[in-house]
Amino acid sequence: MIKTALKTRAYAAQKPGDTLKPFEIERREPTATDVLIRIKFCGVCHSDVHQVKDEWGGARFPMVPGHEITGVVEKVGDQVSRFKPGDRVGVGCLVDSCKECHSCKAGLEQYCEDRPVLTYNDVELDGKTPTLGGYSNFITVRERFVVNIPDSLPLDKAAPLLCAGITTYSPLVHWQAGPGKSVAVVGMGGLGHMAVKLAHAMGAKVTVISRSLNKKKDAEAMGADGYVATADPQAVEKAQNQFDLIINTVSSAADMNTYLGMLKRDGVMVLVGAPNESLPVSPFALIPKRKTLAGSTIGGMPETQEMLDFCGQHQLGADIEVITIDKINEAYERLLKSDVRYRFVIDMASLQEEA
Ligand code: NAP
Ligand code: ZN
């Protein structure tokens, strides 16, 4: 086990499906290559809900969720060169990887051939020490997995960029969203609303595909040129063969064939949404127009910094509802009803005041 020393307050689930409650944890004293961060804000990702409920299997408890972390550097190890106390920094879904494999060498740590070490619900490379996430006051992270938050972005609106931002930025870049490209975003939640803002800033024509018309005004304000409410069969029919790229952020089982029908010839639909169910796909939704169904997860460390710099230049933060930590269980309930505009962010000062 890694030696721990610093006690910090946190919120944890003790078993699958449990509510989150106050809990004390320990962080390691920074080693030569570590950065100790005082967490200011942490976004609430739908992945937190999936994992607390153990929907993906193999969850580890006690679980302290949270992988959209922003804060300020408290202390650095002797060999840390990129950060100093007082710097505004972020930590996303990754806290380690083998650093040697083909993917790590290419800065694609999220696809590490050994395994990426996730910020929570995982164990360190020693195979024993559990990782505990950002619903806490402090975290110790290796320098390589810490990023700079541009001065033009407030720490609360920047927090969701560490997962929702990079998870949508990476496939938009990989599949070349930009001028002349027609991009659709399925699901207007935390990931979806960032995808709209990012694709618009990249110069693509953006359409939101949501279940109802409820989010149309907001989508347009974020830069959407088009809007399809799937509750309206005529709107779905009109949207056939329209898009070069679809970023699908849906968090529960939905009919993929409907969305695939909206791709043009050679179009690509990228799944970033991760429901636990299998999603039936008809071969005839893909074959006749040479379509591709793909997947993507978060982004590597260089690309995460690139995304933050892009957001800094374009003044792109998330639309957030800031909550105190005692409202976290209510926030999970609301997330399950898609009742969030568009990301909950926990003000971690509320955890210091508690207990
Ligand atoms: P979220 O804020 O809850 O948004 C999900 C959106 O999906 C909802 O707002 C809703 O949009 C739509 N939706 C939900 N159920 C649906 C259904 N049955 N049919 C059609 N649409 C439905 O969640 P999030 O935080 O953005 O996360 C979305 C998903 O991405 C989660 O599964 C999460 O685990 C996953 N994720 C993956 C990665 C990765 O690396 N690949 C990273 C982060 C998150 P409308 O109200 O507009 O219909
Ligand atoms: Zn996430």
Short mmCIF file of C-alpha atoms and ligand atoms in Angstrom, two decimals:
data_model
loop_
_atom_site.label_atom_id
_atom_site.label_comp_id
_atom_site.label_asym_id
_atom_site.label_seq_id
_atom_site.Cartn_x
_atom_site.Cartn_y
_atom_site.Cartn_z
CA MET A 1 0.00 0.00 0.00
CA ILE A 2 1.11 3.56 -0.67
CA LYS A 3 1.90 5.35 2.63
CA THR A 4 -0.84 7.83 3.46
CA ALA A 5 -0.64 10.69 5.89
CA LEU A 6 -2.99 13.56 5.15
CA LYS A 7 -6.48 13.23 6.55
CA THR A 8 -9.18 14.91 4.48
CA ARG A 9 -12.96 15.12 4.55
CA ALA A 10 -14.92 13.44 1.79
CA TYR A 11 -18.33 12.09 0.84
CA ALA A 12 -18.56 8.38 0.14
CA ALA A 13 -20.94 5.57 -0.73
CA GLN A 14 -20.29 2.54 1.50
CA LYS A 15 -22.06 -0.04 -0.70
CA PRO A 16 -23.73 -0.26 -4.14
CA GLY A 17 -26.67 2.12 -4.47
CA ASP A 18 -25.99 3.71 -1.08
CA THR A 19 -26.54 7.40 -0.50
CA LEU A 20 -23.38 9.48 -0.13
CA LYS A 21 -22.45 10.46 3.42
CA PRO A 22 -19.56 12.26 5.16
CA PHE A 23 -16.43 10.11 5.42
CA GLU A 24 -12.81 10.73 6.37
CA ILE A 25 -10.06 9.53 4.02
CA GLU A 26 -6.28 9.82 3.79
CA ARG A 27 -4.18 11.17 0.94
CA ARG A 28 -0.50 10.43 0.49
CA GLU A 29 2.02 13.09 1.49
CA PRO A 30 3.32 14.40 -1.88
CA THR A 31 6.33 12.44 -3.16
CA ALA A 32 8.96 14.15 -5.36
CA THR A 33 6.70 14.03 -8.43
CA ASP A 34 3.36 14.75 -6.74
CA VAL A 35 1.15 17.81 -6.53
CA LEU A 36 -1.10 18.30 -3.49
CA ILE A 37 -4.27 20.14 -4.55
CA ARG A 38 -6.87 21.91 -2.42
CA ILE A 39 -10.07 21.06 -4.25
CA LYS A 40 -12.36 24.04 -4.84
CA PHE A 41 -15.01 22.53 -7.15
CA CYS A 42 -15.99 19.11 -8.41
CA GLY A 43 -18.48 18.42 -11.21
CA VAL A 44 -21.09 15.67 -10.95
CA CYS A 45 -20.86 13.35 -13.95
CA HIS A 46 -23.51 10.76 -14.83
CA SER A 47 -20.66 8.22 -14.58
CA ASP A 48 -20.61 8.95 -10.83
CA VAL A 49 -24.22 7.76 -10.65
CA HIS A 50 -23.57 4.64 -12.79
CA GLN A 51 -20.63 3.68 -10.56
CA VAL A 52 -22.21 4.35 -7.16
CA LYS A 53 -25.04 2.07 -8.30
CA ASP A 54 -22.43 -0.44 -9.55
CA GLU A 55 -24.15 -0.54 -12.95
CA TRP A 56 -20.93 -1.33 -14.80
CA GLY A 57 -19.92 -4.12 -12.37
CA GLY A 58 -16.84 -4.55 -10.17
CA ALA A 59 -17.31 -1.33 -8.22
CA ARG A 60 -15.10 -0.78 -5.15
CA PHE A 61 -16.39 0.54 -1.84
CA PRO A 62 -16.13 2.75 0.10
CA MET A 63 -16.35 4.89 -3.06
CA VAL A 64 -15.57 8.59 -3.15
CA PRO A 65 -16.74 9.68 -6.62
CA GLY A 66 -15.68 12.77 -8.57
CA HIS A 67 -13.47 13.22 -11.62
CA GLU A 68 -14.13 16.82 -12.63
CA ILE A 69 -11.80 18.49 -10.18
CA THR A 70 -10.54 22.07 -10.10
CA GLY A 71 -8.55 23.64 -7.31
CA VAL A 72 -5.38 25.37 -6.22
CA VAL A 73 -1.94 23.85 -5.69
CA GLU A 74 -1.15 23.60 -1.98
CA LYS A 75 2.27 21.92 -2.12
CA VAL A 76 4.57 20.30 -4.71
CA GLY A 77 7.29 17.63 -4.57
CA ASP A 78 11.00 18.45 -5.26
CA GLN A 79 10.96 17.28 -8.87
CA VAL A 80 7.74 19.00 -9.92
CA SER A 81 8.56 21.63 -12.54
CA ARG A 82 5.21 22.63 -14.11
CA PHE A 83 3.35 23.73 -10.97
CA LYS A 84 3.91 25.83 -7.85
CA PRO A 85 1.74 26.61 -4.82
CA GLY A 86 -1.15 28.90 -5.71
CA ASP A 87 -1.52 27.67 -9.34
CA ARG A 88 -5.05 27.00 -10.61
CA VAL A 89 -5.19 23.39 -11.72
CA GLY A 90 -7.49 20.55 -12.74
CA VAL A 91 -7.63 16.76 -12.50
CA GLY A 92 -9.90 14.64 -14.68
CA CYS A 93 -10.59 10.92 -14.92
CA LEU A 94 -6.96 9.72 -14.92
CA VAL A 95 -4.34 9.67 -12.16
CA ASP A 96 -1.79 7.20 -13.59
CA SER A 97 -0.92 4.82 -16.44
CA CYS A 98 2.09 2.68 -17.37
CA LYS A 99 3.71 5.64 -19.20
CA GLU A 100 5.77 3.19 -21.34
CA CYS A 101 3.38 1.68 -23.88
CA HIS A 102 2.63 2.83 -27.40
CA SER A 103 -0.53 4.68 -26.28
CA CYS A 104 1.06 6.39 -23.26
CA LYS A 105 4.04 7.47 -25.39
CA ALA A 106 1.57 9.00 -27.85
CA GLY A 107 -0.09 10.97 -25.01
CA LEU A 108 -3.14 8.72 -25.16
CA GLU A 109 -2.95 7.60 -21.53
CA GLN A 110 -6.70 6.87 -21.55
CA TYR A 111 -5.95 3.94 -23.89
CA CYS A 112 -2.92 2.65 -21.90
CA GLU A 113 -2.19 -0.92 -23.04
CA ASP A 114 -1.60 -1.97 -19.43
CA ARG A 115 -4.44 -0.02 -17.82
CA PRO A 116 -5.19 3.62 -17.12
CA VAL A 117 -5.63 4.24 -13.39
CA LEU A 118 -8.92 6.05 -12.89
CA THR A 119 -9.34 8.86 -10.37
CA TYR A 120 -11.78 6.79 -8.31
CA ASN A 121 -13.29 3.30 -8.22
CA ASP A 122 -9.90 1.87 -9.19
CA VAL A 123 -6.61 0.83 -7.60
CA GLU A 124 -3.16 2.35 -8.08
CA LEU A 125 -0.58 0.45 -10.16
CA ASP A 126 0.55 -1.29 -6.94
CA GLY A 127 -2.70 -3.27 -7.33
CA LYS A 128 -3.75 -2.49 -3.75
CA THR A 129 -4.22 1.17 -2.92
CA PRO A 130 -7.76 2.31 -3.76
CA THR A 131 -8.21 5.54 -5.70
CA LEU A 132 -10.67 8.02 -4.18
CA GLY A 133 -12.16 10.90 -6.13
CA GLY A 134 -12.87 14.58 -5.95
CA TYR A 135 -15.80 14.81 -3.53
CA SER A 136 -13.18 15.74 -0.94
CA ASN A 137 -11.07 18.69 0.23
CA PHE A 138 -7.60 17.57 -0.93
CA ILE A 139 -6.10 15.20 -3.49
CA THR A 140 -2.50 14.18 -4.23
CA VAL A 141 -1.84 13.58 -7.94
CA ARG A 142 1.24 12.83 -10.07
CA GLU A 143 2.36 15.92 -12.01
CA ARG A 144 1.77 14.29 -15.40
CA PHE A 145 -1.95 13.96 -14.63
CA VAL A 146 -2.46 17.57 -13.50
CA VAL A 147 -3.44 20.31 -15.99
CA ASN A 148 -3.46 24.11 -15.92
CA ILE A 149 -6.75 26.02 -15.87
CA PRO A 150 -6.48 29.14 -18.08
CA ASP A 151 -6.93 32.43 -16.19
CA SER A 152 -9.91 33.35 -18.37
CA LEU A 153 -11.99 30.44 -16.97
CA PRO A 154 -13.55 30.49 -13.50
CA LEU A 155 -12.81 27.32 -11.52
CA ASP A 156 -16.50 26.39 -11.07
CA LYS A 157 -17.41 26.57 -14.79
CA ALA A 158 -14.11 24.90 -15.71
CA ALA A 159 -14.62 21.82 -13.51
CA PRO A 160 -16.95 19.97 -15.97
CA LEU A 161 -14.39 20.45 -18.75
CA LEU A 162 -12.20 17.84 -17.05
CA CYS A 163 -14.60 15.06 -18.10
CA ALA A 164 -17.61 16.38 -20.05
CA GLY A 165 -15.36 18.77 -21.99
CA ILE A 166 -12.56 16.38 -22.94
CA THR A 167 -14.90 13.44 -23.62
CA THR A 168 -16.65 15.44 -26.33
CA TYR A 169 -13.65 17.49 -27.55
CA SER A 170 -11.57 14.39 -28.30
CA PRO A 171 -13.99 12.71 -30.78
CA LEU A 172 -14.87 16.08 -32.34
CA VAL A 173 -11.17 16.58 -33.12
CA HIS A 174 -10.53 12.96 -34.08
CA TRP A 175 -13.42 12.90 -36.57
CA GLN A 176 -12.61 16.42 -37.79
CA ALA A 177 -15.58 18.53 -36.79
CA GLY A 178 -15.12 21.96 -38.35
CA PRO A 179 -16.29 24.27 -41.12
CA GLY A 180 -18.37 22.43 -43.74
CA LYS A 181 -19.18 19.56 -41.35
CA SER A 182 -22.64 18.85 -40.05
CA VAL A 183 -22.45 17.57 -36.46
CA ALA A 184 -25.33 16.32 -34.31
CA VAL A 185 -25.27 15.82 -30.56
CA VAL A 186 -27.65 13.28 -29.03
CA GLY A 187 -28.65 14.05 -25.41
CA MET A 188 -28.49 17.57 -24.06
CA GLY A 189 -26.98 16.91 -20.64
CA GLY A 190 -23.55 17.55 -19.14
CA LEU A 191 -21.59 16.03 -22.03
CA GLY A 192 -24.11 17.06 -24.69
CA HIS A 193 -24.18 20.76 -23.90
CA MET A 194 -20.37 20.89 -23.95
CA ALA A 195 -20.35 19.07 -27.30
CA VAL A 196 -22.67 21.75 -28.70
CA LYS A 197 -20.48 24.60 -27.49
CA LEU A 198 -17.25 22.95 -28.65
CA ALA A 199 -18.49 21.88 -32.10
CA HIS A 200 -19.91 25.37 -32.67
CA ALA A 201 -16.59 26.97 -31.65
CA MET A 202 -14.79 24.62 -34.07
CA GLY A 203 -16.94 26.04 -36.89
CA ALA A 204 -19.21 23.05 -37.53
CA LYS A 205 -22.96 23.27 -38.16
CA VAL A 206 -24.50 21.82 -34.98
CA THR A 207 -27.85 20.11 -34.40
CA VAL A 208 -29.14 18.91 -31.03
CA ILE A 209 -31.12 15.68 -30.93
CA SER A 210 -33.11 15.67 -27.68
CA ARG A 211 -36.25 13.83 -26.62
CA SER A 212 -38.43 16.91 -26.25
CA LEU A 213 -38.48 20.57 -27.27
CA ASN A 214 -37.74 21.66 -23.66
CA LYS A 215 -34.08 22.44 -24.26
CA LYS A 216 -34.40 24.13 -27.69
CA LYS A 217 -33.90 27.73 -26.53
CA ASP A 218 -30.85 26.82 -24.47
CA ALA A 219 -29.39 24.80 -27.35
CA GLU A 220 -29.73 27.76 -29.70
CA ALA A 221 -28.12 30.08 -27.13
CA MET A 222 -25.15 27.66 -26.99
CA GLY A 223 -24.71 27.79 -30.76
CA ALA A 224 -26.96 25.06 -32.15
CA ASP A 225 -28.19 25.72 -35.69
CA GLY A 226 -30.75 22.91 -35.69
CA TYR A 227 -32.84 20.94 -33.20
CA VAL A 228 -34.62 17.59 -33.50
CA ALA A 229 -37.07 16.45 -30.82
CA THR A 230 -37.27 12.67 -31.19
CA ALA A 231 -40.79 12.67 -29.68
CA ASP A 232 -41.91 14.14 -33.01
CA PRO A 233 -41.84 11.41 -35.74
CA GLN A 234 -41.98 14.03 -38.50
CA ALA A 235 -38.88 15.79 -37.15
CA VAL A 236 -37.08 12.41 -37.04
CA GLU A 237 -38.12 11.68 -40.62
CA LYS A 238 -36.86 15.09 -41.76
CA ALA A 239 -33.50 14.45 -40.10
CA GLN A 240 -32.69 11.32 -42.17
CA ASN A 241 -29.30 11.45 -44.02
CA GLN A 242 -28.30 14.81 -42.54
CA PHE A 243 -25.14 14.48 -40.48
CA ASP A 244 -21.45 13.73 -41.06
CA LEU A 245 -20.84 13.07 -37.37
CA ILE A 246 -23.08 12.26 -34.42
CA ILE A 247 -21.76 12.46 -30.85
CA ASN A 248 -24.08 10.23 -28.83
CA THR A 249 -24.10 11.03 -25.09
CA VAL A 250 -27.23 9.10 -24.09
CA SER A 251 -26.89 7.58 -20.60
CA SER A 252 -29.57 4.86 -20.80
CA ALA A 253 -30.75 2.40 -23.43
CA ALA A 254 -32.19 4.12 -26.52
CA ASP A 255 -32.77 2.97 -30.10
CA MET A 256 -29.44 3.46 -31.89
CA ASN A 257 -30.97 2.64 -35.29
CA THR A 258 -33.02 5.84 -35.16
CA TYR A 259 -29.89 7.96 -34.79
CA LEU A 260 -27.89 5.96 -37.35
CA GLY A 261 -30.60 6.73 -39.90
CA MET A 262 -29.71 10.40 -39.53
CA LEU A 263 -26.12 9.91 -40.77
CA LYS A 264 -25.15 10.77 -44.34
CA ARG A 265 -23.19 8.30 -46.49
CA ASP A 266 -19.85 7.60 -44.76
CA GLY A 267 -21.10 9.27 -41.60
CA VAL A 268 -19.85 8.26 -38.16
CA MET A 269 -21.76 7.96 -34.90
CA VAL A 270 -19.50 7.99 -31.84
CA LEU A 271 -20.81 6.54 -28.58
CA VAL A 272 -19.54 8.34 -25.53
CA GLY A 273 -22.66 7.69 -23.45
CA ALA A 274 -22.21 4.45 -21.51
CA PRO A 275 -25.46 2.73 -20.49
CA ASN A 276 -24.90 -0.71 -18.96
CA GLU A 277 -27.26 -2.43 -21.40
CA SER A 278 -26.29 -3.81 -24.84
CA LEU A 279 -27.65 -1.67 -27.64
CA PRO A 280 -29.16 -3.59 -30.59
CA VAL A 281 -27.97 -2.34 -33.98
CA SER A 282 -29.45 -3.49 -37.26
CA PRO A 283 -26.78 -4.30 -39.91
CA PHE A 284 -29.03 -2.41 -42.33
CA ALA A 285 -28.62 0.74 -40.29
CA LEU A 286 -24.93 0.64 -41.30
CA ILE A 287 -24.50 -1.29 -44.57
CA PRO A 288 -26.40 0.64 -47.24
CA LYS A 289 -24.56 3.94 -46.77
CA ARG A 290 -21.19 2.67 -45.49
CA LYS A 291 -21.78 4.11 -42.03
CA THR A 292 -19.54 3.69 -38.97
CA LEU A 293 -20.47 3.16 -35.33
CA ALA A 294 -17.54 4.07 -33.07
CA GLY A 295 -16.67 4.67 -29.43
CA SER A 296 -14.38 7.05 -27.59
CA THR A 297 -13.33 7.67 -24.01
CA ILE A 298 -12.16 10.91 -22.37
CA GLY A 299 -8.79 12.12 -23.74
CA GLY A 300 -5.07 11.92 -22.96
CA MET A 301 -3.20 14.50 -20.91
CA PRO A 302 -1.80 16.62 -23.80
CA GLU A 303 -5.23 16.76 -25.43
CA THR A 304 -6.89 17.66 -22.11
CA GLN A 305 -4.55 20.67 -21.81
CA GLU A 306 -5.19 21.53 -25.47
CA MET A 307 -8.97 21.43 -24.82
CA LEU A 308 -8.64 23.68 -21.76
CA ASP A 309 -6.54 26.19 -23.73
CA PHE A 310 -9.13 26.11 -26.54
CA CYS A 311 -11.91 26.75 -23.99
CA GLY A 312 -9.83 29.52 -22.44
CA GLN A 313 -9.41 31.24 -25.82
CA HIS A 314 -13.10 30.90 -26.68
CA GLN A 315 -14.34 31.62 -23.11
CA LEU A 316 -16.14 28.29 -23.02
CA GLY A 317 -17.18 27.05 -19.61
CA ALA A 318 -20.01 24.74 -18.68
CA ASP A 319 -23.51 25.98 -17.78
CA ILE A 320 -23.65 24.97 -14.15
CA GLU A 321 -25.80 24.74 -11.06
CA VAL A 322 -23.51 25.06 -8.04
CA ILE A 323 -24.59 22.93 -5.07
CA THR A 324 -23.38 22.38 -1.53
CA ILE A 325 -22.17 18.86 -0.78
CA ASP A 326 -25.20 18.03 1.40
CA LYS A 327 -27.37 18.30 -1.76
CA ILE A 328 -25.44 15.57 -3.61
CA ASN A 329 -27.99 12.77 -3.18
CA GLU A 330 -30.76 15.04 -4.43
CA ALA A 331 -28.56 16.00 -7.39
CA TYR A 332 -28.19 12.29 -8.32
CA GLU A 333 -31.98 11.90 -8.29
CA ARG A 334 -32.38 14.94 -10.50
CA LEU A 335 -29.65 13.74 -12.89
CA LEU A 336 -31.60 10.52 -13.39
CA LYS A 337 -34.59 12.62 -14.49
CA SER A 338 -32.40 14.76 -16.82
CA ASP A 339 -33.35 17.67 -14.56
CA VAL A 340 -30.09 19.61 -14.75
CA ARG A 341 -29.12 22.72 -16.72
CA TYR A 342 -26.52 21.46 -17.52
CA ARG A 343 -24.03 20.28 -14.90
CA PHE A 344 -24.11 20.16 -11.11
CA VAL A 345 -20.87 21.39 -9.59
CA ILE A 346 -20.14 20.94 -5.89
CA ASP A 347 -18.67 23.92 -4.06
CA MET A 348 -16.15 22.04 -1.95
CA ALA A 349 -15.94 24.84 0.64
CA SER A 350 -19.29 23.46 1.81
CA LEU A 351 -17.49 20.28 2.88
CA GLN A 352 -15.02 22.23 5.02
CA GLU A 353 -17.90 23.95 6.77
CA GLU A 354 -19.65 20.66 7.45
CA ALA A 355 -18.73 18.26 10.29
P1 NAP B 1 -26.51 13.55 -18.29
O1 NAP B 1 -26.13 14.94 -17.91
O2 NAP B 1 -27.49 12.83 -17.45
O3 NAP B 1 -27.02 13.61 -19.82
C1 NAP B 1 -27.48 12.48 -20.50
C2 NAP B 1 -28.55 12.90 -21.51
O4 NAP B 1 -28.94 11.74 -22.22
C3 NAP B 1 -29.82 13.43 -20.89
O5 NAP B 1 -29.75 14.80 -20.60
C4 NAP B 1 -30.85 13.12 -21.94
O6 NAP B 1 -30.89 14.17 -22.91
C5 NAP B 1 -30.29 11.89 -22.64
N1 NAP B 1 -31.01 10.66 -22.27
C6 NAP B 1 -31.06 10.05 -21.06
N2 NAP B 1 -31.80 8.93 -21.13
C7 NAP B 1 -32.23 8.82 -22.41
C8 NAP B 1 -33.03 7.88 -23.12
N3 NAP B 1 -33.55 6.80 -22.52
N4 NAP B 1 -33.26 8.10 -24.44
C9 NAP B 1 -32.75 9.17 -25.05
N5 NAP B 1 -31.99 10.11 -24.44
C10 NAP B 1 -31.74 9.93 -23.14
O7 NAP B 1 -25.23 12.61 -18.36
P2 NAP B 1 -23.70 12.98 -18.75
O8 NAP B 1 -22.96 13.26 -17.50
O9 NAP B 1 -23.69 13.91 -19.88
O10 NAP B 1 -23.19 11.53 -19.23
C11 NAP B 1 -23.78 10.90 -20.34
C12 NAP B 1 -23.25 9.50 -20.50
O11 NAP B 1 -21.88 9.56 -20.89
C13 NAP B 1 -23.28 8.65 -19.23
O12 NAP B 1 -23.64 7.33 -19.59
C14 NAP B 1 -21.86 8.70 -18.74
O13 NAP B 1 -21.49 7.60 -17.95
C15 NAP B 1 -21.12 8.70 -20.06
N6 NAP B 1 -19.74 9.19 -20.00
C16 NAP B 1 -18.84 8.59 -20.80
C17 NAP B 1 -17.54 9.07 -20.84
C18 NAP B 1 -16.53 8.45 -21.76
O14 NAP B 1 -15.36 8.61 -21.53
N7 NAP B 1 -16.96 7.79 -22.82
C19 NAP B 1 -17.17 10.15 -20.04
C20 NAP B 1 -18.14 10.75 -19.25
C21 NAP B 1 -19.43 10.28 -19.24
P3 NAP B 1 -32.26 14.87 -23.39
O15 NAP B 1 -32.96 15.32 -22.13
O16 NAP B 1 -31.75 16.00 -24.21
O17 NAP B 1 -33.05 13.89 -24.18
ZN ZN B 2 -17.31 11.84 -16.22
#
